[in-house]
mmCIF file of C-alpha atoms in Angstrom:
data_model
loop_
_atom_site.group_PDB
_atom_site.id
_atom_site.type_symbol
_atom_site.label_atom_id
_atom_site.label_comp_id
_atom_site.label_asym_id
_atom_site.label_seq_id
_atom_site.Cartn_x
_atom_site.Cartn_y
_atom_site.Cartn_z
ATOM 1 C CA UNK A 177 29.697 -20.392 15.615
ATOM 2 C CA UNK A 178 29.638 -16.797 16.529
ATOM 3 C CA UNK A 179 25.242 -15.846 18.083
ATOM 4 C CA UNK A 180 23.622 -13.665 19.943
ATOM 5 C CA UNK A 181 20.425 -13.862 21.386
ATOM 6 C CA UNK A 182 17.973 -10.650 22.387
ATOM 7 C CA UNK A 183 16.394 -9.618 25.807
ATOM 8 C CA UNK A 184 13.325 -9.447 25.680
ATOM 9 C CA UNK A 185 14.404 -4.715 26.907
ATOM 10 C CA UNK A 186 15.613 -4.626 22.912
ATOM 11 C CA UNK A 187 12.399 -6.406 21.831
ATOM 12 C CA UNK A 188 11.547 -5.181 18.204
ATOM 13 C CA UNK A 189 8.517 -7.006 18.078
ATOM 14 C CA UNK A 190 5.810 -4.013 18.572
ATOM 15 C CA UNK A 191 1.845 -4.485 18.588
ATOM 16 C CA UNK A 192 -0.677 -2.403 20.020
ATOM 17 C CA UNK A 193 -3.406 -3.743 23.341
ATOM 18 C CA UNK A 194 -5.583 -5.235 21.425
ATOM 19 C CA UNK A 195 -6.785 -8.564 23.808
ATOM 20 C CA UNK A 196 -8.835 -11.132 21.077
ATOM 21 C CA UNK A 197 -6.431 -10.382 17.559
ATOM 22 C CA UNK A 198 -3.180 -8.402 18.537
ATOM 23 C CA UNK A 199 -1.311 -6.455 15.369
ATOM 24 C CA UNK A 200 1.950 -5.836 14.940
ATOM 25 C CA UNK A 201 2.585 -1.696 14.699
ATOM 26 C CA UNK A 202 5.644 -1.869 10.550
ATOM 27 C CA UNK A 203 6.562 2.528 12.845
ATOM 28 C CA UNK A 204 6.983 1.837 15.961
ATOM 29 C CA UNK A 205 8.242 -1.457 15.255
ATOM 30 C CA UNK A 206 11.487 0.298 13.383
ATOM 31 C CA UNK A 207 12.173 2.890 15.931
ATOM 32 C CA UNK A 208 13.337 -0.353 17.750
ATOM 33 C CA UNK A 209 15.427 -1.659 15.485
ATOM 34 C CA UNK A 210 18.358 -0.665 16.728
ATOM 35 C CA UNK A 211 19.126 -3.239 19.676
ATOM 36 C CA UNK A 212 18.674 -5.940 17.306
ATOM 37 C CA UNK A 213 19.729 -4.629 14.263
ATOM 38 C CA UNK A 214 23.381 -4.732 15.576
ATOM 39 C CA UNK A 215 23.191 -8.120 16.404
ATOM 40 C CA UNK A 216 22.258 -9.059 13.419
ATOM 41 C CA UNK A 217 25.633 -7.715 11.406
ATOM 42 C CA UNK A 218 27.874 -8.831 14.868
ATOM 43 C CA UNK A 219 26.106 -12.568 14.578
ATOM 44 C CA UNK A 220 26.468 -14.833 12.924
ATOM 45 C CA UNK A 221 23.113 -16.561 13.981
ATOM 46 C CA UNK A 222 20.522 -14.352 16.837
ATOM 47 C CA UNK A 223 18.018 -15.664 18.282
ATOM 48 C CA UNK A 224 14.698 -14.291 19.354
ATOM 49 C CA UNK A 225 11.778 -15.763 21.107
ATOM 50 C CA UNK A 226 8.786 -16.367 18.781
ATOM 51 C CA UNK A 227 4.854 -15.089 19.641
ATOM 52 C CA UNK A 228 6.256 -12.830 21.680
ATOM 53 C CA UNK A 229 5.585 -8.487 21.616
ATOM 54 C CA UNK A 230 4.939 -5.735 23.913
ATOM 55 C CA UNK A 231 3.777 -2.247 22.890
ATOM 56 C CA UNK A 232 5.400 1.601 22.790
ATOM 57 C CA UNK A 233 4.100 1.483 26.394
ATOM 58 C CA UNK A 234 6.307 -1.784 27.639
ATOM 59 C CA UNK A 235 3.671 -4.189 27.904
ATOM 60 C CA UNK A 236 3.928 -7.735 27.428
ATOM 61 C CA UNK A 237 1.275 -9.471 24.480
ATOM 62 C CA UNK A 238 1.156 -11.981 22.918
ATOM 63 C CA UNK A 239 0.176 -13.500 19.558
ATOM 64 C CA UNK A 240 -2.160 -16.203 18.616
ATOM 65 C CA UNK A 241 -2.180 -20.420 18.292
ATOM 66 C CA UNK A 242 0.973 -20.014 15.313
ATOM 67 C CA UNK A 243 1.978 -16.374 16.445
ATOM 68 C CA UNK A 244 5.887 -18.552 16.118
ATOM 69 C CA UNK A 245 5.079 -17.416 12.054
ATOM 70 C CA UNK A 246 3.964 -13.286 12.466
ATOM 71 C CA UNK A 247 7.214 -13.191 14.394
ATOM 72 C CA UNK A 248 9.350 -15.298 11.441
ATOM 73 C CA UNK A 249 7.149 -13.019 9.181
ATOM 74 C CA UNK A 250 7.241 -9.335 11.203
ATOM 75 C CA UNK A 251 10.879 -9.908 11.291
ATOM 76 C CA UNK A 252 11.080 -10.144 7.322
ATOM 77 C CA UNK A 253 9.179 -7.167 6.811
ATOM 78 C CA UNK A 254 11.795 -4.745 9.069
ATOM 79 C CA UNK A 255 15.057 -7.082 7.440
ATOM 80 C CA UNK A 256 14.179 -6.194 3.488
ATOM 81 C CA UNK A 257 14.360 -3.466 2.956
ATOM 82 C CA UNK A 258 18.479 -3.528 4.044
ATOM 83 C CA UNK A 259 18.462 -7.154 3.482
ATOM 84 C CA UNK A 260 18.023 -9.495 0.641
ATOM 85 C CA UNK A 261 15.780 -11.637 3.179
ATOM 86 C CA UNK A 262 13.831 -15.022 3.185
ATOM 87 C CA UNK A 263 11.923 -17.219 5.891
ATOM 88 C CA UNK A 264 12.296 -21.042 6.375
ATOM 89 C CA UNK A 265 9.799 -22.997 8.424
ATOM 90 C CA UNK A 266 10.653 -26.048 9.365
ATOM 91 C CA UNK A 267 7.889 -28.622 10.333
ATOM 92 C CA UNK A 268 6.315 -32.174 10.952
ATOM 93 C CA UNK A 269 5.432 -31.780 7.084
ATOM 94 C CA UNK A 270 5.965 -29.272 4.013
ATOM 95 C CA UNK A 271 2.255 -28.758 2.319
ATOM 96 C CA UNK A 272 0.072 -31.027 0.613
ATOM 97 C CA UNK A 273 -3.631 -31.530 -0.719
ATOM 98 C CA UNK A 274 -4.774 -31.770 1.978
ATOM 99 C CA UNK A 275 -4.468 -32.728 6.590
ATOM 100 C CA UNK A 276 -3.404 -36.107 6.499
ATOM 101 C CA UNK A 277 -5.649 -36.463 9.553
ATOM 102 C CA UNK A 278 -7.885 -36.489 7.660
ATOM 103 C CA UNK A 279 -6.854 -37.661 4.620
ATOM 104 C CA UNK A 280 -5.286 -40.841 4.231
ATOM 105 C CA UNK A 281 -4.148 -41.833 0.537
ATOM 106 C CA UNK A 282 -3.783 -41.027 -2.822
ATOM 107 C CA UNK A 283 -2.111 -37.339 -0.864
ATOM 108 C CA UNK A 284 0.175 -35.035 -3.094
ATOM 109 C CA UNK A 285 2.999 -32.764 -1.999
ATOM 110 C CA UNK A 286 2.439 -29.023 -3.170
ATOM 111 C CA UNK A 287 6.200 -27.612 -5.246
ATOM 112 C CA UNK A 288 4.741 -23.276 -4.784
ATOM 113 C CA UNK A 289 1.535 -21.662 -3.315
ATOM 114 C CA UNK A 290 1.054 -18.166 -3.893
ATOM 115 C CA UNK A 291 0.658 -15.813 -1.276
ATOM 116 C CA UNK A 292 -3.333 -15.602 -2.149
ATOM 117 C CA UNK A 293 -2.973 -19.083 -1.750
ATOM 118 C CA UNK A 294 -1.274 -20.078 0.707
ATOM 119 C CA UNK A 295 -3.427 -16.721 3.322
ATOM 120 C CA UNK A 296 -6.343 -19.067 1.330
ATOM 121 C CA UNK A 297 -5.876 -22.194 2.546
ATOM 122 C CA UNK A 298 -4.271 -21.007 6.079
ATOM 123 C CA UNK A 299 -8.023 -19.701 7.057
ATOM 124 C CA UNK A 300 -9.378 -22.321 6.124
ATOM 125 C CA UNK A 301 -7.953 -24.630 8.225
ATOM 126 C CA UNK A 302 -5.050 -25.712 7.716
ATOM 127 C CA UNK A 303 -3.137 -26.073 9.966
ATOM 128 C CA UNK A 304 1.017 -25.431 8.471
ATOM 129 C CA UNK A 305 1.396 -21.958 9.212
ATOM 130 C CA UNK A 306 -0.407 -18.703 10.249
ATOM 131 C CA UNK A 307 -2.583 -16.799 7.931
ATOM 132 C CA UNK A 308 -2.034 -13.755 9.574
ATOM 133 C CA UNK A 309 1.349 -13.731 8.663
ATOM 134 C CA UNK A 310 1.026 -14.773 5.519
ATOM 135 C CA UNK A 311 -1.640 -10.640 5.263
ATOM 136 C CA UNK A 312 0.926 -8.902 7.387
ATOM 137 C CA UNK A 313 2.951 -9.729 4.357
ATOM 138 C CA UNK A 314 1.094 -8.962 1.773
ATOM 139 C CA UNK A 315 -0.394 -5.891 3.796
ATOM 140 C CA UNK A 316 2.810 -4.379 3.798
ATOM 141 C CA UNK A 317 3.768 -4.964 0.555
ATOM 142 C CA UNK A 318 6.964 -6.901 1.028
ATOM 143 C CA UNK A 319 8.274 -9.451 -1.399
ATOM 144 C CA UNK A 320 10.329 -12.404 0.239
ATOM 145 C CA UNK A 321 10.007 -16.324 -0.900
ATOM 146 C CA UNK A 322 8.748 -18.809 2.610
ATOM 147 C CA UNK A 323 10.091 -21.799 2.469
ATOM 148 C CA UNK A 324 8.153 -24.565 4.181
ATOM 149 C CA UNK A 325 10.696 -27.503 5.117
ATOM 150 C CA UNK A 326 9.541 -30.788 6.454
ATOM 151 C CA UNK A 327 11.906 -31.509 9.584
ATOM 152 C CA UNK A 328 11.702 -35.445 8.882
ATOM 153 C CA UNK A 329 12.695 -35.630 5.125
ATOM 154 C CA UNK A 330 14.131 -32.241 4.325
ATOM 155 C CA UNK A 331 13.707 -32.882 1.231
ATOM 156 C CA UNK A 332 10.536 -32.398 0.956
ATOM 157 C CA UNK A 333 9.998 -28.467 0.481
ATOM 158 C CA UNK A 334 7.375 -26.299 -0.400
ATOM 159 C CA UNK A 335 8.189 -21.990 -1.370
ATOM 160 C CA UNK A 336 5.593 -19.320 -0.854
ATOM 161 C CA UNK A 337 6.668 -16.805 -3.230
ATOM 162 C CA UNK A 338 4.231 -13.141 -4.186
ATOM 163 C CA UNK A 339 4.718 -14.768 -8.351
ATOM 164 C CA UNK A 340 4.421 -18.585 -8.777
ATOM 165 C CA UNK A 341 6.970 -20.045 -11.773
ATOM 166 C CA UNK A 342 5.161 -22.262 -14.505
ATOM 167 C CA UNK A 343 2.613 -24.412 -13.190
ATOM 168 C CA UNK A 344 2.398 -27.987 -14.664
ATOM 169 C CA UNK A 345 0.359 -30.242 -11.820
ATOM 170 C CA UNK A 346 -3.281 -29.958 -10.737
ATOM 171 C CA UNK A 347 -4.357 -26.423 -10.242
ATOM 172 C CA UNK A 348 -6.400 -27.526 -8.224
ATOM 173 C CA UNK A 349 -4.277 -27.388 -5.377
ATOM 174 C CA UNK A 350 -5.966 -28.011 -1.390
ATOM 175 C CA UNK A 351 -8.803 -29.222 0.104
ATOM 176 C CA UNK A 352 -9.678 -28.009 2.949
ATOM 177 C CA UNK A 353 -12.052 -27.500 6.112
ATOM 178 C CA UNK A 354 -12.741 -25.543 9.389
ATOM 179 C CA UNK A 355 -15.532 -25.752 11.418
ATOM 180 C CA UNK A 356 -17.080 -22.761 14.134
ATOM 181 C CA UNK A 357 -17.409 -21.467 11.257
ATOM 182 C CA UNK A 358 -20.973 -18.585 11.613
ATOM 183 C CA UNK A 359 -22.995 -16.914 9.444
ATOM 184 C CA UNK A 360 -24.279 -13.083 8.855
ATOM 185 C CA UNK A 361 -26.673 -12.025 7.624
ATOM 186 C CA UNK A 362 -27.392 -7.757 7.088
ATOM 187 C CA UNK A 363 -29.321 -5.804 5.108
ATOM 188 C CA UNK A 364 -26.660 -4.915 2.581
ATOM 189 C CA UNK A 365 -27.404 -0.794 3.237
ATOM 190 C CA UNK A 366 -25.735 -1.199 6.577
ATOM 191 C CA UNK A 367 -22.731 -3.798 6.041
ATOM 192 C CA UNK A 368 -19.579 -0.823 5.079
ATOM 193 C CA UNK A 369 -20.222 -0.235 8.209
ATOM 194 C CA UNK A 370 -19.555 -2.499 9.875
ATOM 195 C CA UNK A 371 -16.588 -4.054 7.582
ATOM 196 C CA UNK A 372 -15.141 0.056 8.755
ATOM 197 C CA UNK A 373 -16.036 -0.693 12.082
ATOM 198 C CA UNK A 374 -14.208 -4.645 11.562
ATOM 199 C CA UNK A 375 -10.847 -3.296 10.114
ATOM 200 C CA UNK A 376 -10.731 -0.180 11.893
ATOM 201 C CA UNK A 377 -11.636 -0.521 15.196
ATOM 202 C CA UNK A 378 -11.324 -3.969 15.734
ATOM 203 C CA UNK A 379 -9.114 -4.395 13.466
ATOM 204 C CA UNK A 380 -9.630 -8.122 12.787
ATOM 205 C CA UNK A 381 -10.194 -9.922 9.121
ATOM 206 C CA UNK A 382 -10.668 -13.467 9.096
ATOM 207 C CA UNK A 383 -13.983 -13.494 7.679
ATOM 208 C CA UNK A 384 -15.151 -13.729 3.909
ATOM 209 C CA UNK A 385 -18.474 -11.665 1.617
ATOM 210 C CA UNK A 386 -20.354 -14.696 0.935
ATOM 211 C CA UNK A 387 -22.364 -13.697 -2.106
ATOM 212 C CA UNK A 388 -25.668 -10.793 -1.317
ATOM 213 C CA UNK A 389 -28.954 -12.134 -1.810
ATOM 214 C CA UNK A 390 -32.515 -10.408 -2.046
ATOM 215 C CA UNK A 391 -35.544 -11.571 0.118
ATOM 216 C CA UNK A 392 -38.255 -9.846 0.098
ATOM 217 C CA UNK A 393 -37.507 -6.611 -1.379
ATOM 218 C CA UNK A 394 -34.822 -6.189 0.615
ATOM 219 C CA UNK A 395 -30.788 -7.115 -0.736
ATOM 220 C CA UNK A 396 -29.161 -8.619 1.911
ATOM 221 C CA UNK A 397 -25.450 -9.470 2.655
ATOM 222 C CA UNK A 398 -24.162 -12.157 4.437
ATOM 223 C CA UNK A 399 -20.374 -12.623 6.167
ATOM 224 C CA UNK A 400 -19.183 -16.082 6.957
ATOM 225 C CA UNK A 401 -17.026 -15.225 10.123
ATOM 226 C CA UNK A 402 -14.335 -17.795 10.302
ATOM 227 C CA UNK A 403 -14.685 -18.489 14.674
ATOM 228 C CA UNK A 404 -18.208 -19.299 16.027
ATOM 229 C CA UNK A 405 -16.716 -17.910 19.861
ATOM 230 C CA UNK A 406 -15.192 -14.712 17.936
ATOM 231 C CA UNK A 407 -18.740 -14.248 16.457
ATOM 232 C CA UNK A 408 -20.835 -15.366 20.251
ATOM 233 C CA UNK A 409 -17.892 -12.831 21.918
ATOM 234 C CA UNK A 410 -19.311 -9.732 20.070
ATOM 235 C CA UNK A 411 -22.902 -10.702 18.864
ATOM 236 C CA UNK A 412 -24.218 -7.443 20.567
ATOM 237 C CA UNK A 413 -21.119 -5.032 18.792
ATOM 238 C CA UNK A 414 -22.016 -7.053 15.812
ATOM 239 C CA UNK A 415 -26.104 -6.741 16.268
ATOM 240 C CA UNK A 416 -25.951 -3.455 17.182
ATOM 241 C CA UNK A 417 -25.473 -2.559 13.668
ATOM 242 C CA UNK A 418 -28.533 -4.359 12.190
ATOM 243 C CA UNK A 419 -31.434 -4.607 15.111
ATOM 244 C CA UNK A 420 -32.864 -7.414 12.037
ATOM 245 C CA UNK A 421 -30.169 -8.750 11.478
ATOM 246 C CA UNK A 422 -29.522 -13.301 12.155
ATOM 247 C CA UNK A 423 -26.948 -15.046 12.633
ATOM 248 C CA UNK A 424 -25.982 -18.624 12.498
ATOM 249 C CA UNK A 425 -23.806 -20.741 14.101
ATOM 250 C CA UNK A 426 -23.302 -24.470 13.791
ATOM 251 C CA UNK A 427 -21.513 -24.252 9.570
ATOM 252 C CA UNK A 428 -17.855 -26.241 8.444
ATOM 253 C CA UNK A 429 -17.187 -24.725 5.314
ATOM 254 C CA UNK A 430 -14.863 -27.146 2.546
ATOM 255 C CA UNK A 431 -12.911 -24.697 0.550
ATOM 256 C CA UNK A 432 -10.637 -25.344 -2.501
ATOM 257 C CA UNK A 433 -7.559 -23.871 -3.478
ATOM 258 C CA UNK A 434 -6.277 -22.831 -6.578
ATOM 259 C CA UNK A 435 -5.193 -18.904 -8.174
ATOM 260 C CA UNK A 436 -5.883 -20.801 -11.257
ATOM 261 C CA UNK A 437 -9.021 -23.358 -10.189
ATOM 262 C CA UNK A 438 -10.525 -21.910 -13.986
ATOM 263 C CA UNK A 439 -8.721 -24.208 -15.787
ATOM 264 C CA UNK A 440 -10.690 -27.551 -14.219
ATOM 265 C CA UNK A 441 -13.818 -28.652 -15.985
ATOM 266 C CA UNK A 442 -17.233 -28.579 -14.108
ATOM 267 C CA UNK A 443 -15.605 -27.605 -10.755
ATOM 268 C CA UNK A 444 -18.554 -26.919 -9.167
ATOM 269 C CA UNK A 445 -20.415 -28.808 -10.545
ATOM 270 C CA UNK A 446 -18.315 -32.397 -9.837
ATOM 271 C CA UNK A 447 -18.049 -30.915 -6.082
ATOM 272 C CA UNK A 448 -20.883 -30.940 -4.401
ATOM 273 C CA UNK A 449 -22.280 -33.750 -6.564
ATOM 274 C CA UNK A 450 -20.006 -35.874 -3.982
ATOM 275 C CA UNK A 451 -20.443 -34.000 -0.876
ATOM 276 C CA UNK A 452 -24.121 -35.387 -1.728
ATOM 277 C CA UNK A 453 -23.626 -38.645 -2.910
ATOM 278 C CA UNK A 454 -21.520 -38.513 1.144
ATOM 279 C CA UNK A 455 -24.657 -37.507 2.804
ATOM 280 C CA UNK A 456 -24.122 -34.719 2.996
ATOM 281 C CA UNK A 457 -26.464 -31.664 1.935
ATOM 282 C CA UNK A 458 -24.891 -28.276 0.809
ATOM 283 C CA UNK A 459 -26.659 -25.193 2.054
ATOM 284 C CA UNK A 460 -24.790 -23.212 0.773
ATOM 285 C CA UNK A 461 -21.838 -23.196 -1.825
ATOM 286 C CA UNK A 462 -19.489 -19.551 -2.922
ATOM 287 C CA UNK A 463 -18.028 -19.702 -6.440
ATOM 288 C CA UNK A 464 -16.137 -17.232 -8.130
ATOM 289 C CA UNK A 465 -13.380 -16.658 -11.056
ATOM 290 C CA UNK A 466 -12.090 -13.497 -9.409
ATOM 291 C CA UNK A 467 -11.637 -15.493 -5.868
ATOM 292 C CA UNK A 468 -9.425 -18.343 -6.200
ATOM 293 C CA UNK A 469 -12.443 -20.555 -4.405
ATOM 294 C CA UNK A 470 -14.474 -22.280 -4.184
ATOM 295 C CA UNK A 471 -16.767 -22.216 -1.035
ATOM 296 C CA UNK A 472 -19.436 -24.901 0.657
ATOM 297 C CA UNK A 473 -20.684 -24.903 3.184
ATOM 298 C CA UNK A 474 -22.860 -26.724 5.368
ATOM 299 C CA UNK A 475 -23.721 -27.983 8.898
ATOM 300 C CA UNK A 476 -21.353 -28.512 11.381
ATOM 301 C CA UNK A 477 -21.917 -31.857 13.238
ATOM 302 C CA UNK A 478 -20.376 -34.898 13.552
ATOM 303 C CA UNK A 479 -17.696 -36.038 10.931
ATOM 304 C CA UNK A 480 -19.823 -33.886 8.543
ATOM 305 C CA UNK A 481 -16.056 -31.779 8.012
ATOM 306 C CA UNK A 482 -13.811 -34.760 7.763
ATOM 307 C CA UNK A 483 -16.069 -36.984 5.356
ATOM 308 C CA UNK A 484 -17.060 -33.846 2.877
ATOM 309 C CA UNK A 485 -12.695 -33.525 2.336
ATOM 310 C CA UNK A 486 -12.635 -36.581 1.945
ATOM 311 C CA UNK A 487 -15.205 -36.933 -0.783
ATOM 312 C CA UNK A 488 -13.305 -33.497 -2.424
ATOM 313 C CA UNK A 489 -9.969 -34.899 -3.005
ATOM 314 C CA UNK A 490 -10.710 -38.338 -4.481
ATOM 315 C CA UNK A 491 -12.770 -36.022 -6.678
ATOM 316 C CA UNK A 492 -10.577 -33.154 -7.958
ATOM 317 C CA UNK A 493 -8.222 -35.929 -9.408
ATOM 318 C CA UNK A 494 -11.099 -37.767 -11.976
ATOM 319 C CA UNK A 495 -11.518 -33.620 -12.950
ATOM 320 C CA UNK A 496 -9.811 -32.320 -16.663
ATOM 321 C CA UNK A 497 -8.643 -29.076 -16.608
ATOM 322 C CA UNK A 498 -7.542 -27.054 -18.954
#
């Protein structure tokens, strides 16, 4: 087999210099594709290191934990117009209906996920695939299949793609959870400036906007940040958009994933009741047909998140769907 490797001097993955949240720059990366394109044309196998990038002035950068998934996604984005491109990740497991370290029995293999389902599952705790890798593929308008192969049992695979084949299994595919979250409350008339700054200045997107509420005649919006440590590091920045804004730490979230969750009967009431039966207090719940998710917020203490995931996962198989 004829092989070669990409030298760092010829690195095609160009990023910004955002230390907290490094971002892939497609236009600048396209300009550095000459060497790797020749290697691909002249070899059967080409290797490249994962999670490493460089800025336009050749400063070394790194992606976050799981960043090698992003390297593969970025290369797929760069090559997809020239080749029929797909990505195959070899992992310790294909995707199953919950974390096997938490739920020990009754797990179901997930055969297919949409980009949206995979992105949400990754954001809310599924560790098999970096959710930012999916986000980058979607943002750049690329449509390429992603295969996750169980390296211990290669017959078990999960396919992730934009448009799914007809689905026959349960519409709720995954129950997952995330610890160390924070909820930021801000007046609704101030939230847009914050969201624009997070997107343009911080280029940070690991948060979810929850349903607003009204208190004393003032409408307040809520942002669920999925990394409480990020909020702690940026408290001054966040509070600068509204001096009366408040932050609540030590929150955990349990999420149900499925683009066709609307087909599941009484899902919100059944799952919330099951969490209550487990002795947990639901602090917030956000369920909207359009978002393909149900978010349940509890206190992040002791084994709360694990208990909730077990309880909800057990209940899912008992709920009918149309």
